[in-house]
Structure formats: C-alpha cells, structure tokens
Coordinates of C-alpha atoms in Angstrom, one line a residue:
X429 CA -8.7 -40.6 -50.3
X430 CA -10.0 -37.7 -47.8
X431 CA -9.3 -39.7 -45.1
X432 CA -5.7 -40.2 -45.7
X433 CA -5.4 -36.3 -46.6
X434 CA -6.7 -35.6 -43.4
X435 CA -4.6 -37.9 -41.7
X436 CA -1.5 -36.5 -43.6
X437 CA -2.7 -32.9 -42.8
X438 CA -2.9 -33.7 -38.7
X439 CA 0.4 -35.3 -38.6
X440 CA 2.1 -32.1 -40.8
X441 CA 0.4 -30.4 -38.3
X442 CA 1.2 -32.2 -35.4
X443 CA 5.0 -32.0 -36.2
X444 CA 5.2 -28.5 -36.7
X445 CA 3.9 -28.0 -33.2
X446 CA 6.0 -30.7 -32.6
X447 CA 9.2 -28.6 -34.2
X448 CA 8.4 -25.2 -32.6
X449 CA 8.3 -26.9 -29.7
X450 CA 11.4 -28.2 -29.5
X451 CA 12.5 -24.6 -30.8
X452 CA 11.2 -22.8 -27.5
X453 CA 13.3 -22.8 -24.8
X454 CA 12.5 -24.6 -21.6
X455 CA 12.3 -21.4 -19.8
X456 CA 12.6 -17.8 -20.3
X457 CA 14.0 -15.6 -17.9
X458 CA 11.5 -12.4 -16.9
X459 CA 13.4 -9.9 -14.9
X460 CA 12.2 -7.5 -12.3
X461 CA 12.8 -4.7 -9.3
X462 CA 10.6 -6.0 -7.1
X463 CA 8.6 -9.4 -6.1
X464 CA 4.9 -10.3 -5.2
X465 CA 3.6 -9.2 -3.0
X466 CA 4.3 -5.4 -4.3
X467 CA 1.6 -5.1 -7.4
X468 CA 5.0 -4.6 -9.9
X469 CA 5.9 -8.8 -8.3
X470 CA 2.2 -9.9 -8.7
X471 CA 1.8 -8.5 -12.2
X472 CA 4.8 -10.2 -13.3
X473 CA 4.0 -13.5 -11.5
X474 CA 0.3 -13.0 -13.3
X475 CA 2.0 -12.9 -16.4
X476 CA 4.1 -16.4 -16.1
X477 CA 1.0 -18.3 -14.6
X478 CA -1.7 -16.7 -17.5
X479 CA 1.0 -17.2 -20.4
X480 CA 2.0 -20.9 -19.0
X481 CA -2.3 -21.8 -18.6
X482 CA -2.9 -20.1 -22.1
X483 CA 0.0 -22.0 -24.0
X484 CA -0.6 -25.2 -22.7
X485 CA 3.0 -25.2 -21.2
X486 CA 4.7 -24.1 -24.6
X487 CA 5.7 -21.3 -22.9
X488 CA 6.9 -21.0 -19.3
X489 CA 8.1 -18.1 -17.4
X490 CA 10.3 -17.9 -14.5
X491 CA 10.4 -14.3 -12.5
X492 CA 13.8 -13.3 -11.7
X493 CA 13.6 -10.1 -9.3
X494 CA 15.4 -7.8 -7.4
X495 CA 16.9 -7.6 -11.0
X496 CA 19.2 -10.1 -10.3
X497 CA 20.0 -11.3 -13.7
X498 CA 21.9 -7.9 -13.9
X499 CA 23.8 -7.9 -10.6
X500 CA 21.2 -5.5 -9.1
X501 CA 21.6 -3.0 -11.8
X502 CA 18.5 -0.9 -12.3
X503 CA 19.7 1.0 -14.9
X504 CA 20.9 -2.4 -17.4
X505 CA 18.2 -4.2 -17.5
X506 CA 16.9 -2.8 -21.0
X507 CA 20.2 -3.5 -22.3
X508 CA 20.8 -6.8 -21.0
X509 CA 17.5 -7.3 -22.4
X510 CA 18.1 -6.3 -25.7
X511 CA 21.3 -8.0 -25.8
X512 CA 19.6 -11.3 -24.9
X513 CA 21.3 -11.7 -21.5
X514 CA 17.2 -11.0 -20.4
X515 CA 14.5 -12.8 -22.5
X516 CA 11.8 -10.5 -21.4
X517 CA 11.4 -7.9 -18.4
X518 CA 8.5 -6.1 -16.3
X519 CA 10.5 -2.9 -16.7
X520 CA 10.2 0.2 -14.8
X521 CA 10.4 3.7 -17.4
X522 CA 12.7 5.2 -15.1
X523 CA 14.9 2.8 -14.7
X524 CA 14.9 2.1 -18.5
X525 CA 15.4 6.3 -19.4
X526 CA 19.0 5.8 -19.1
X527 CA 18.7 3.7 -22.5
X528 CA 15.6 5.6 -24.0
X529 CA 15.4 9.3 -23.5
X530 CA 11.7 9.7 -24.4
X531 CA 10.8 7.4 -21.0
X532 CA 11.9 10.6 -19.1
X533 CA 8.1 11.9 -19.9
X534 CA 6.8 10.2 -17.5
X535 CA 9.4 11.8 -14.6
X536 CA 8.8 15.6 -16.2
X537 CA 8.2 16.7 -12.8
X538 CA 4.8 17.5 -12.0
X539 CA 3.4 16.8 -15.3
X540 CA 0.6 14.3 -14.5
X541 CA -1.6 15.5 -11.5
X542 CA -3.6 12.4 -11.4
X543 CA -4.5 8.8 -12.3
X544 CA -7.0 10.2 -15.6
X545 CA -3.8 12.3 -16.7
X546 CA -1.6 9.0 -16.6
X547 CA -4.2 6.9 -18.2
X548 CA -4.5 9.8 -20.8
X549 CA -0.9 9.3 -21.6
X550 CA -0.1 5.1 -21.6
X551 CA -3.7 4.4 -23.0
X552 CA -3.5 7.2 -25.8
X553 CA -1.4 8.3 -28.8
X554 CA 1.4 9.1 -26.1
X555 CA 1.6 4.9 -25.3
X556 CA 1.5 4.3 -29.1
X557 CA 4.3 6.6 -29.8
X558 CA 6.4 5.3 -26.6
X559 CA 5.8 1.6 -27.7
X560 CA 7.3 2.4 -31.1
X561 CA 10.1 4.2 -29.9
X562 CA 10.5 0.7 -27.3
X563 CA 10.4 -1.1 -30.1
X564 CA 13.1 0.4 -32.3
X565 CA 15.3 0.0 -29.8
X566 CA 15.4 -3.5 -30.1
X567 CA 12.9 -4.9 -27.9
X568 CA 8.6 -5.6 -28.2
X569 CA 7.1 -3.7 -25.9
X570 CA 3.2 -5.8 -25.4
X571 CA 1.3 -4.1 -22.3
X572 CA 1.2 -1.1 -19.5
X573 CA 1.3 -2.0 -15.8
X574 CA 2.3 0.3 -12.9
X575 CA 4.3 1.3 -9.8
X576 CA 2.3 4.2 -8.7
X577 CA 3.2 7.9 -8.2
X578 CA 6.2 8.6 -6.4
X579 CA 5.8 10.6 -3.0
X580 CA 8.3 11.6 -1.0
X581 CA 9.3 10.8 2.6
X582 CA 11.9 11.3 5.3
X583 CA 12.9 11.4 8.6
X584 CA 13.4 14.7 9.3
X585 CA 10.7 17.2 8.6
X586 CA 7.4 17.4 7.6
X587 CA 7.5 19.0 3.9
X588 CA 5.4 21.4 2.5
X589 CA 7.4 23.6 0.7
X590 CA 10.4 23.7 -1.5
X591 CA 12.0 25.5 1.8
X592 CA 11.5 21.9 3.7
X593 CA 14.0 20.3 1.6
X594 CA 16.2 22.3 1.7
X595 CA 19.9 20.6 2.6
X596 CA 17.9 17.1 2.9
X597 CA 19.8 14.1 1.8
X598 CA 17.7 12.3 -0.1
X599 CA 17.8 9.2 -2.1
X600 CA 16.8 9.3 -5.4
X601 CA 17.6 6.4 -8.9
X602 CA 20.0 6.5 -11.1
X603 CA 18.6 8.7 -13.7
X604 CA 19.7 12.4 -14.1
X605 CA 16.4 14.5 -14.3
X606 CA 16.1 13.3 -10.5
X607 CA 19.0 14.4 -9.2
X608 CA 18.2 18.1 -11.4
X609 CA 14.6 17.8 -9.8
X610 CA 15.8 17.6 -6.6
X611 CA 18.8 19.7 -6.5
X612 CA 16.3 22.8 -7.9
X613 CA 14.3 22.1 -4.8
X614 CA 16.7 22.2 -2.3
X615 CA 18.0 18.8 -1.6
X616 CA 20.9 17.4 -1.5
X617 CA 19.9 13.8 -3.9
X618 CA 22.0 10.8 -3.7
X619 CA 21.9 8.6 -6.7
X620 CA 21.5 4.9 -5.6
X621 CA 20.3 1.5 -5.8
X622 CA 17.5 0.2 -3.9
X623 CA 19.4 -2.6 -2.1
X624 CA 22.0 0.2 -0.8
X625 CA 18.9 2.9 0.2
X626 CA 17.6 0.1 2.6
X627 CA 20.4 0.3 4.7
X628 CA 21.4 3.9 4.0
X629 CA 18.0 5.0 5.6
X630 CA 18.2 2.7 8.8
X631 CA 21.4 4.4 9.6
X632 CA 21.2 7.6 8.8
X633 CA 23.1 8.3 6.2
X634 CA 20.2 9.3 3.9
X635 CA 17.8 11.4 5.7
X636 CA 14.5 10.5 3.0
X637 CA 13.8 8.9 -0.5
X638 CA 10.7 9.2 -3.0
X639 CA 9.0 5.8 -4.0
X640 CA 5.1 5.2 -4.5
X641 CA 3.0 4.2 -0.8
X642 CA 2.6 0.4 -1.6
X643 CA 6.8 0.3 -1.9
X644 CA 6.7 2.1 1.5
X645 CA 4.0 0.0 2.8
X646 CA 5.5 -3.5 2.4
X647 CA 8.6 -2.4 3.6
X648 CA 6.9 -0.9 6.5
X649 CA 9.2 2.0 5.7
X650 CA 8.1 4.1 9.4
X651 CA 10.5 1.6 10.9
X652 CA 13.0 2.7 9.2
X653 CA 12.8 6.3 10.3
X654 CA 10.4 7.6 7.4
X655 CA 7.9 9.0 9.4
X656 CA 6.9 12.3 7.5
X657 CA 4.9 11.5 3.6
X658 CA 4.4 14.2 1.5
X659 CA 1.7 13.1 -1.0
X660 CA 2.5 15.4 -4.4
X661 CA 2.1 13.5 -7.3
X662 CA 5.5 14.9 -8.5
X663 CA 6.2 12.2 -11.3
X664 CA 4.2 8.8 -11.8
X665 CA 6.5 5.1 -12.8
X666 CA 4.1 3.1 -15.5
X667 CA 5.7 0.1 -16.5
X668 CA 5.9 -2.1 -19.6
X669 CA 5.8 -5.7 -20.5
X670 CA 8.1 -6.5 -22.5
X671 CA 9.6 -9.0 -24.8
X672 CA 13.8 -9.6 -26.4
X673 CA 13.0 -9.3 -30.2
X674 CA 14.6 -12.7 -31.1
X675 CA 12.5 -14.3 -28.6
X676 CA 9.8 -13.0 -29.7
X677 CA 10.4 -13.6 -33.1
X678 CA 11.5 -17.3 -32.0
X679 CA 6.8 -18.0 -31.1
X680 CA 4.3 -18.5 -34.1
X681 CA 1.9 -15.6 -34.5
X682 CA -0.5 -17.8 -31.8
X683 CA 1.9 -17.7 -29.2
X684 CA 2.6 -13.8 -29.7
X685 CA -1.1 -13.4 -29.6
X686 CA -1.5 -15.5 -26.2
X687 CA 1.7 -13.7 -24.8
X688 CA 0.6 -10.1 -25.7
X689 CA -3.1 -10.8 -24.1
X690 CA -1.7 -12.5 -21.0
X691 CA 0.3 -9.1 -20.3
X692 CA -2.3 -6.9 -21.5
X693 CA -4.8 -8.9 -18.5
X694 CA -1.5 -9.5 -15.7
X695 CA -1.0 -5.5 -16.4
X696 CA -4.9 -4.4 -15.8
X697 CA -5.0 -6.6 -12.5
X698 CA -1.2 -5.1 -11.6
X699 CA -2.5 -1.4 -12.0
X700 CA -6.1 -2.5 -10.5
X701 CA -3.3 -3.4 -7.1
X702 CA -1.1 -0.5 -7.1
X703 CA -4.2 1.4 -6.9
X704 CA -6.2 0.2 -4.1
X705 CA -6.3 2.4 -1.3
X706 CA -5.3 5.4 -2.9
X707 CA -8.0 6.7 -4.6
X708 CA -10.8 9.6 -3.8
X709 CA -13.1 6.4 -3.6
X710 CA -10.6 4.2 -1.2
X711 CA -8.4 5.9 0.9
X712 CA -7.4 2.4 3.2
X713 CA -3.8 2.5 2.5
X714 CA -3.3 5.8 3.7
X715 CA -5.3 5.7 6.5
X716 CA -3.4 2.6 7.2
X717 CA 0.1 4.5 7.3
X718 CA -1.4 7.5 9.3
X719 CA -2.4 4.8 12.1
X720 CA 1.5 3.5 12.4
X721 CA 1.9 6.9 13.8
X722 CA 3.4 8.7 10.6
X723 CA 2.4 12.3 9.5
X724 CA 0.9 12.4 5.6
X725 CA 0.4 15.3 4.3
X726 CA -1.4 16.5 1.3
X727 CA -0.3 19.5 -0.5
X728 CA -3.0 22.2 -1.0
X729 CA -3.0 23.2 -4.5
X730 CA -1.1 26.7 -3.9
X731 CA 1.2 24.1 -1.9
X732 CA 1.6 22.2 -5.0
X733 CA 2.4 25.1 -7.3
X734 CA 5.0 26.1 -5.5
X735 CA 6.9 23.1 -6.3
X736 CA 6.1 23.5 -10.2
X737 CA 7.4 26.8 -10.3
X738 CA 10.6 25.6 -8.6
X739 CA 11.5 22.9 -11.3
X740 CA 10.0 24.5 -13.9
X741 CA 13.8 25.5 -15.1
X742 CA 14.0 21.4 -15.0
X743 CA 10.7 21.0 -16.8
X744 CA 11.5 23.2 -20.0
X745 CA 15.6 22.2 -20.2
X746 CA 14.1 18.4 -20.2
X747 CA 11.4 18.9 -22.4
X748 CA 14.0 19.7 -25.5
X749 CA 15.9 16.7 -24.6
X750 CA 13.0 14.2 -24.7
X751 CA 11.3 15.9 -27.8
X752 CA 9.5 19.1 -27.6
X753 CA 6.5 17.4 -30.2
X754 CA 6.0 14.6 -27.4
X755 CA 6.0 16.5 -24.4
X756 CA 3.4 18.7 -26.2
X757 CA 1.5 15.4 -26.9
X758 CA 1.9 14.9 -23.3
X759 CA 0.4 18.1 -22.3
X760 CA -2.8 17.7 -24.6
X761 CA -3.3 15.0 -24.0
X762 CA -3.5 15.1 -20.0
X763 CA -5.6 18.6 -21.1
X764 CA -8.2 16.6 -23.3
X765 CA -8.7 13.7 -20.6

C-alpha cells in the first residue's frame, strides 16, 4: 500500500511540474539599453544563462537591447513593462524616473561622492524603500546592478568650473532634473536618445554628453571628438532587475526563488564589471583613456564644490518633489556609511 501512495504522490507531482510547465511561456522577453560587452549587457546576459542553468530550462530568457521592444524609447520601457508588452527588464533609474519620481534620488546632483555612498543607499533602508515603491507600481523589483557614475565629456574645453560649460551644447536623457542640472551650470542640454547622440556628436551638432567611462570606453568615444573627461561624480545610474507582476506571479514560489537569486548573483558580477578600473585600488581604465590622447581631469575638492553650490537651487526644488523624508534617508544614510 506505501508503494502505490508513493507512486500516486510522484505522478501528482510529476504532473504539476508537468502543468506549470506548459503554463510558462517559451520565452520571456528581458529588455535593455545596452548589450555585452558594456557590464549593464553582461549582467543581463548573466541573468538569462544563471536563470536558464538553475531552472533546468523552465525558464529561458532572451535579451532584447538597445531597448528595442520599445522602439528605442528609454523613457517607456517601465511602462511597457508593466503593461506586459516587456516580461521583465535590466532597467536603468533614470530612464525609469519619468514613471517613478522617487528614482530621481539617485540623479540629485552631487548627492553620492563615492562608491560606499552608493552602496550605502541600494544595499540599505534607501534600496528597501525604492523596491517597494517599484513594486507598487506594478512591477517586482528582485536585484541592484549598475551603470556607473556619470562624468561628463566634450569636445570643446577642458572643464573645471561651472564657467567651462557655459553655452556648451550638451546631450543629456530624457529626464527633466538633467536638463535643470545643466541649465544651472551653464549649458545649453539637449534632451535625447542614445541612438540620435551617436551621430549628433560625430557631427557636431552636440558639442559633449555625460555617461559613465566604460559607456565611453566601448564606444571609444575620443573618436568621436570627446577628447576632454571631467571625472565629478555628479549623479551615479544603479540599476534594477526586474520582473512584469503577472509573470512573476505566473512561476511557483521555486522558480521566484531561483529567479530572484540568479539576479541578485548576475547583478554582484555586473557591478563587480562596471567597476574595474576605476577605483583608488585599480585605476586601468582611466589610465587606458589618458593614453588614446584625451585629457581627464579630476576635480579638486574646492573644484567640486563649486559645482554643488551651483545646483544646489536644483538640489532643494527636487528634493520636495521626490520626498523630503527619502532624500533625508539618502543623506544619513551616505553620512553613516
């Protein structure tokens, strides 16, 4: 009799693996701005190949970037997301702010003067609250990854003070506290996508644009004319791993579990990437851009300040808008690190 129980209990068992199978789509579209080899590419491609090893093939992930799936829109993919038009995304904050205000921490100019003071916020109580906030918007938000700290470039001037920028035309994205960042420093910022900056910069008709080194690097961006770096640390561009809620309600608890984990590892190894070679310990990658003949410069910290004090206006007039209590979360946070 304990035989045929067991027997009965391996074949219930079997078909409702069998059933949630067949429930699971054949493949789920992951979109991204950029591919392998930039670290945001390689963390999302870690993601599909740890996910599809871990699940046994249940659940496969195809990597669909230069966020194609929303006509090259930036700026939709959260809301194609949450719509379902996107099963899951490697999203940039920035590029998701238009949707969710309270992203637009992580561009509060000057706010995070290091790696520690990012770490401070996506691994703390700041990351908790931001991942709530993700996920009452309608989509599961599972791990942290990262673009880098955006510095700025161009093909004009070296820049060193907010004077330097004054009248540049600069390309910035498609949310607003860029284009009030900018415009209190000087410059003239030009809101637009990535595929139209390419071109805009070999020809001139953008003079600069802001973007962290390992964008500039693989693009080799001195040949097109961006031959002057400013390193400042001005805002940093985490990212997040992230999931359509149907979808995700869609796996069994086991398949969540081997999901979550498989971003939480393809996000260490992403940030471990975008790292390398800019750190006080490892310096490669800029040393590596100096010797293509460009000038990088890095601000003193009186340099520095003077570039706080000229967006603090910007600071303070965004810090209502994204919530006074988690910009002040934000600030003791980066204090306490």
């Amino acid at each position: 009799m304990q035989f045929f129980k067991t027997v009965i209990a391996a074949v219930a068992t079997l078909a409702a693996t069998a059933a949630v199978a067949q429930e699971y789509k054949e493949e789920y579209r992951v979109s991204t701005v950029v591919p392998a080899p930039f670290p945001w590419g390689i963390a999302a491609e870690k993601w599909a190949e740890l996910t599809a090893e871990r699940s046994e093939g249940r659940i496969n992930l195809k990597i669909y970037p230069g966020v194609q799936l929303v006509q090259g829109d930036q700026t939709r993919e959260f809301t194609a997301m949450r719509q379902g038009v996107i099963d899951m995304a490697v999203g940039s904050t920035i590029n998701w702010s238009p949707q969710i205000t309270e992203l637009n921490l992580f561009s509060m100019p000057f706010l995070m003067p290091d790696y520690a003071a990012l770490d401070a916020l996506t691994q703390g109580p700041v990351g908790e609250r931001i991942f709530e906030i993700v996920q009452a918007k309608g989509a599961v938000p599972l791990a942290w990854a990262e673009n880098g700290f955006r510095e700025v470039t161009n093909s004009k001037t070296p820049i060193r003070t907010p004077a330097d920028l004054e009248g540049l035309k600069l390309r910035v994205v498609g949310s607003p506290i860029f284009s009030d960042m900018f415009s209190a420093m000087g410059a003239n910022p030009t809101q637009m996508s990535w595929a139209d900056a390419q071109p805009a910069l070999t020809t001139g008709a953008v003079d600069g644009q802001e973007n962290p080194l390992t964008i500039y690097s693989v693009l080799n961006m001195h040949e097109l004319g961006q031959t002057n770096v400013t390193l400042w640390h001005y805002v940093a561009d985490p990212l997040i791993f992230a999931v359509n809620q149907q979808v995700w309600d869609s796996f069994t608890s086991e398949d969540q579990e081997i999901l979550r984990q498989a971003a939480i590892d393809a996000g260490a190894i992403g940030i471990e990437i975008a790292r390398k070679g800019l750190t006080d310990g490892d310096q490669s990658l800029i040393e590596d851009i100096r010797g293509k003949g460009v000038e990088v410069i890095t601000l003193t910290d009186a340099e520095r300040q003077a570039f706080v004090d000229a967006t603090r206006p910007v600071y303070d007039a965004w810090k209502e808008k994204i919530g006074a209590d988690l910009v002040d979360l934000a600030e003791q946070s980066i204090a306490n690190r």
